[in-house]
């Protein structure tokens, strides 16, 4: 897309549990599961956005020092038709031992195995960025 007004920039975080599953969220009023995260505030670095958003959305105490860059990905936006998405994705260093809790605009959280992310169960929809960008970067 050529217009910046149709580009959404976000930061997201990959959390894994002791079984290697990946944490996803579904925002209120939407159908697709995605990585937790969100849009930066004015002047905010993406790594700071990632840490702030997972605290707001899931109550997870994460600092930028806990995160490693996974990559910057482009895809279609999951919930804004006609918009492109630029995602700055980070991985949480280590295994998540905190218990995430649904907060802010999150309706549901769900842990997925690698197999479920590669071939979602019937009726489960994944965000394009998660399915086509993050999953290969995480597992390949």
Coordinates of C-alpha atoms in Angstrom, one line a residue:
X1 CA 0.0 0.0 0.0
X2 CA 1.3 3.4 -0.9
X3 CA -0.3 5.6 1.7
X4 CA 1.2 5.8 5.2
X5 CA -2.3 6.5 6.5
X6 CA -3.1 2.9 5.6
X7 CA -0.1 1.5 7.5
X8 CA -0.4 0.4 11.1
X9 CA 2.8 0.0 13.1
X10 CA 2.9 -2.3 16.2
X11 CA 5.1 -4.1 18.6
X12 CA 4.4 -7.7 19.6
X13 CA 6.0 -10.3 21.9
X14 CA 6.4 -14.1 21.6
X15 CA 6.0 -15.8 24.9
X16 CA 6.7 -19.6 25.3
X17 CA 5.7 -21.8 28.2
X18 CA 7.6 -24.8 29.6
X19 CA 5.9 -27.0 27.0
X20 CA 7.0 -24.7 24.2
X21 CA 3.6 -23.4 23.4
X22 CA 3.1 -19.8 22.2
X23 CA 0.8 -17.3 23.9
X24 CA -1.8 -15.6 21.7
X25 CA -4.6 -13.2 22.4
X26 CA -7.9 -12.3 20.7
X27 CA -9.0 -8.7 21.1
X28 CA -12.5 -7.8 22.0
X29 CA -14.9 -7.9 19.0
X30 CA -12.5 -9.7 16.8
X31 CA -12.1 -13.3 15.6
X32 CA -8.3 -13.7 15.0
X33 CA -5.7 -14.8 17.5
X34 CA -2.4 -12.8 17.4
X35 CA 0.6 -12.1 19.5
X36 CA 0.1 -9.8 22.4
X37 CA 1.2 -6.2 21.8
X38 CA 0.0 -3.0 20.3
X39 CA 0.7 0.5 18.9
X40 CA 3.4 2.8 20.1
X41 CA 2.7 6.0 21.9
X42 CA 4.3 9.2 20.4
X43 CA 8.1 9.0 20.6
X44 CA 8.0 5.5 22.1
X45 CA 10.6 2.9 20.9
X46 CA 9.0 -0.4 19.7
X47 CA 10.7 -2.5 22.5
X48 CA 9.3 -0.1 25.1
X49 CA 5.9 -0.5 23.5
X50 CA 6.1 -4.2 23.6
X51 CA 6.9 -4.2 27.4
X52 CA 4.1 -1.7 28.1
X53 CA 1.5 -3.4 26.1
X54 CA 2.0 -6.9 27.6
X55 CA 1.6 -5.3 31.0
X56 CA -1.6 -3.5 30.0
X57 CA -3.1 -6.5 28.1
X58 CA -1.9 -9.4 30.3
X59 CA -0.5 -8.0 33.5
X60 CA 2.9 -9.4 32.7
X61 CA 5.9 -7.7 34.3
X62 CA 8.4 -7.5 31.4
X63 CA 11.2 -5.0 30.8
X64 CA 12.9 -4.2 27.5
X65 CA 16.0 -6.1 28.9
X66 CA 13.8 -9.3 28.9
X67 CA 13.2 -9.1 25.2
X68 CA 15.2 -10.0 22.0
X69 CA 14.4 -8.8 18.5
X70 CA 12.8 -11.6 16.4
X71 CA 12.2 -9.4 13.3
X72 CA 10.3 -6.7 11.5
X73 CA 7.5 -8.1 9.4
X74 CA 5.0 -6.7 6.9
X75 CA 1.5 -8.2 6.4
X76 CA -2.1 -7.4 6.0
X77 CA -3.7 -6.1 9.2
X78 CA -5.9 -8.7 10.9
X79 CA -8.7 -6.4 12.1
X80 CA -8.5 -3.3 9.9
X81 CA -9.5 -4.1 6.3
X82 CA -7.5 -2.4 3.6
X83 CA -4.6 -1.6 6.0
X84 CA -1.1 -2.9 6.0
X85 CA 0.8 -3.9 9.1
X86 CA 4.4 -3.4 10.1
X87 CA 5.2 -5.5 13.1
X88 CA 8.3 -5.3 15.3
X89 CA 8.3 -8.6 17.0
X90 CA 10.3 -9.5 20.1
X91 CA 10.8 -12.8 21.9
X92 CA 10.7 -13.0 25.7
X93 CA 14.0 -14.4 26.9
X94 CA 13.4 -17.7 28.6
X95 CA 10.2 -19.4 29.6
X96 CA 7.3 -17.4 30.9
X97 CA 6.5 -18.4 34.5
X98 CA 4.1 -15.5 35.2
X99 CA 0.4 -16.3 34.8
X100 CA -1.1 -14.0 32.1
X101 CA -4.6 -12.6 32.8
X102 CA -7.0 -11.0 30.3
X103 CA -7.2 -7.2 30.7
X104 CA -7.7 -4.0 28.7
X105 CA -9.1 -4.8 25.2
X106 CA -8.3 -8.6 25.3
X107 CA -11.2 -11.0 25.2
X108 CA -9.3 -14.3 25.3
X109 CA -5.9 -15.7 25.6
X110 CA -4.8 -19.0 24.2
X111 CA -1.7 -21.1 24.2
X112 CA -0.9 -22.9 20.9
X113 CA 1.5 -25.7 20.1
X114 CA 3.7 -25.4 17.0
X115 CA 1.5 -27.9 15.2
X116 CA -1.7 -25.8 16.0
X117 CA 0.0 -22.7 14.7
X118 CA 1.1 -24.3 11.5
X119 CA -2.3 -25.9 11.0
X120 CA -4.9 -24.1 13.1
X121 CA -7.7 -26.3 14.5
X122 CA -11.1 -26.0 12.7
X123 CA -12.8 -22.7 13.4
X124 CA -9.6 -21.0 14.7
X125 CA -8.4 -18.0 12.8
X126 CA -4.9 -16.6 13.1
X127 CA -3.7 -13.1 12.3
X128 CA -1.8 -13.0 9.0
X129 CA 1.3 -11.7 10.6
X130 CA 1.3 -14.5 13.1
X131 CA 0.5 -17.2 10.6
X132 CA 2.8 -16.2 7.7
X133 CA 5.6 -14.3 9.4
X134 CA 6.1 -15.0 13.1
X135 CA 5.4 -18.8 13.0
X136 CA 8.2 -19.4 10.4
X137 CA 10.5 -17.1 12.3
X138 CA 9.9 -18.8 15.6
X139 CA 10.1 -22.4 14.4
X140 CA 12.2 -22.6 11.2

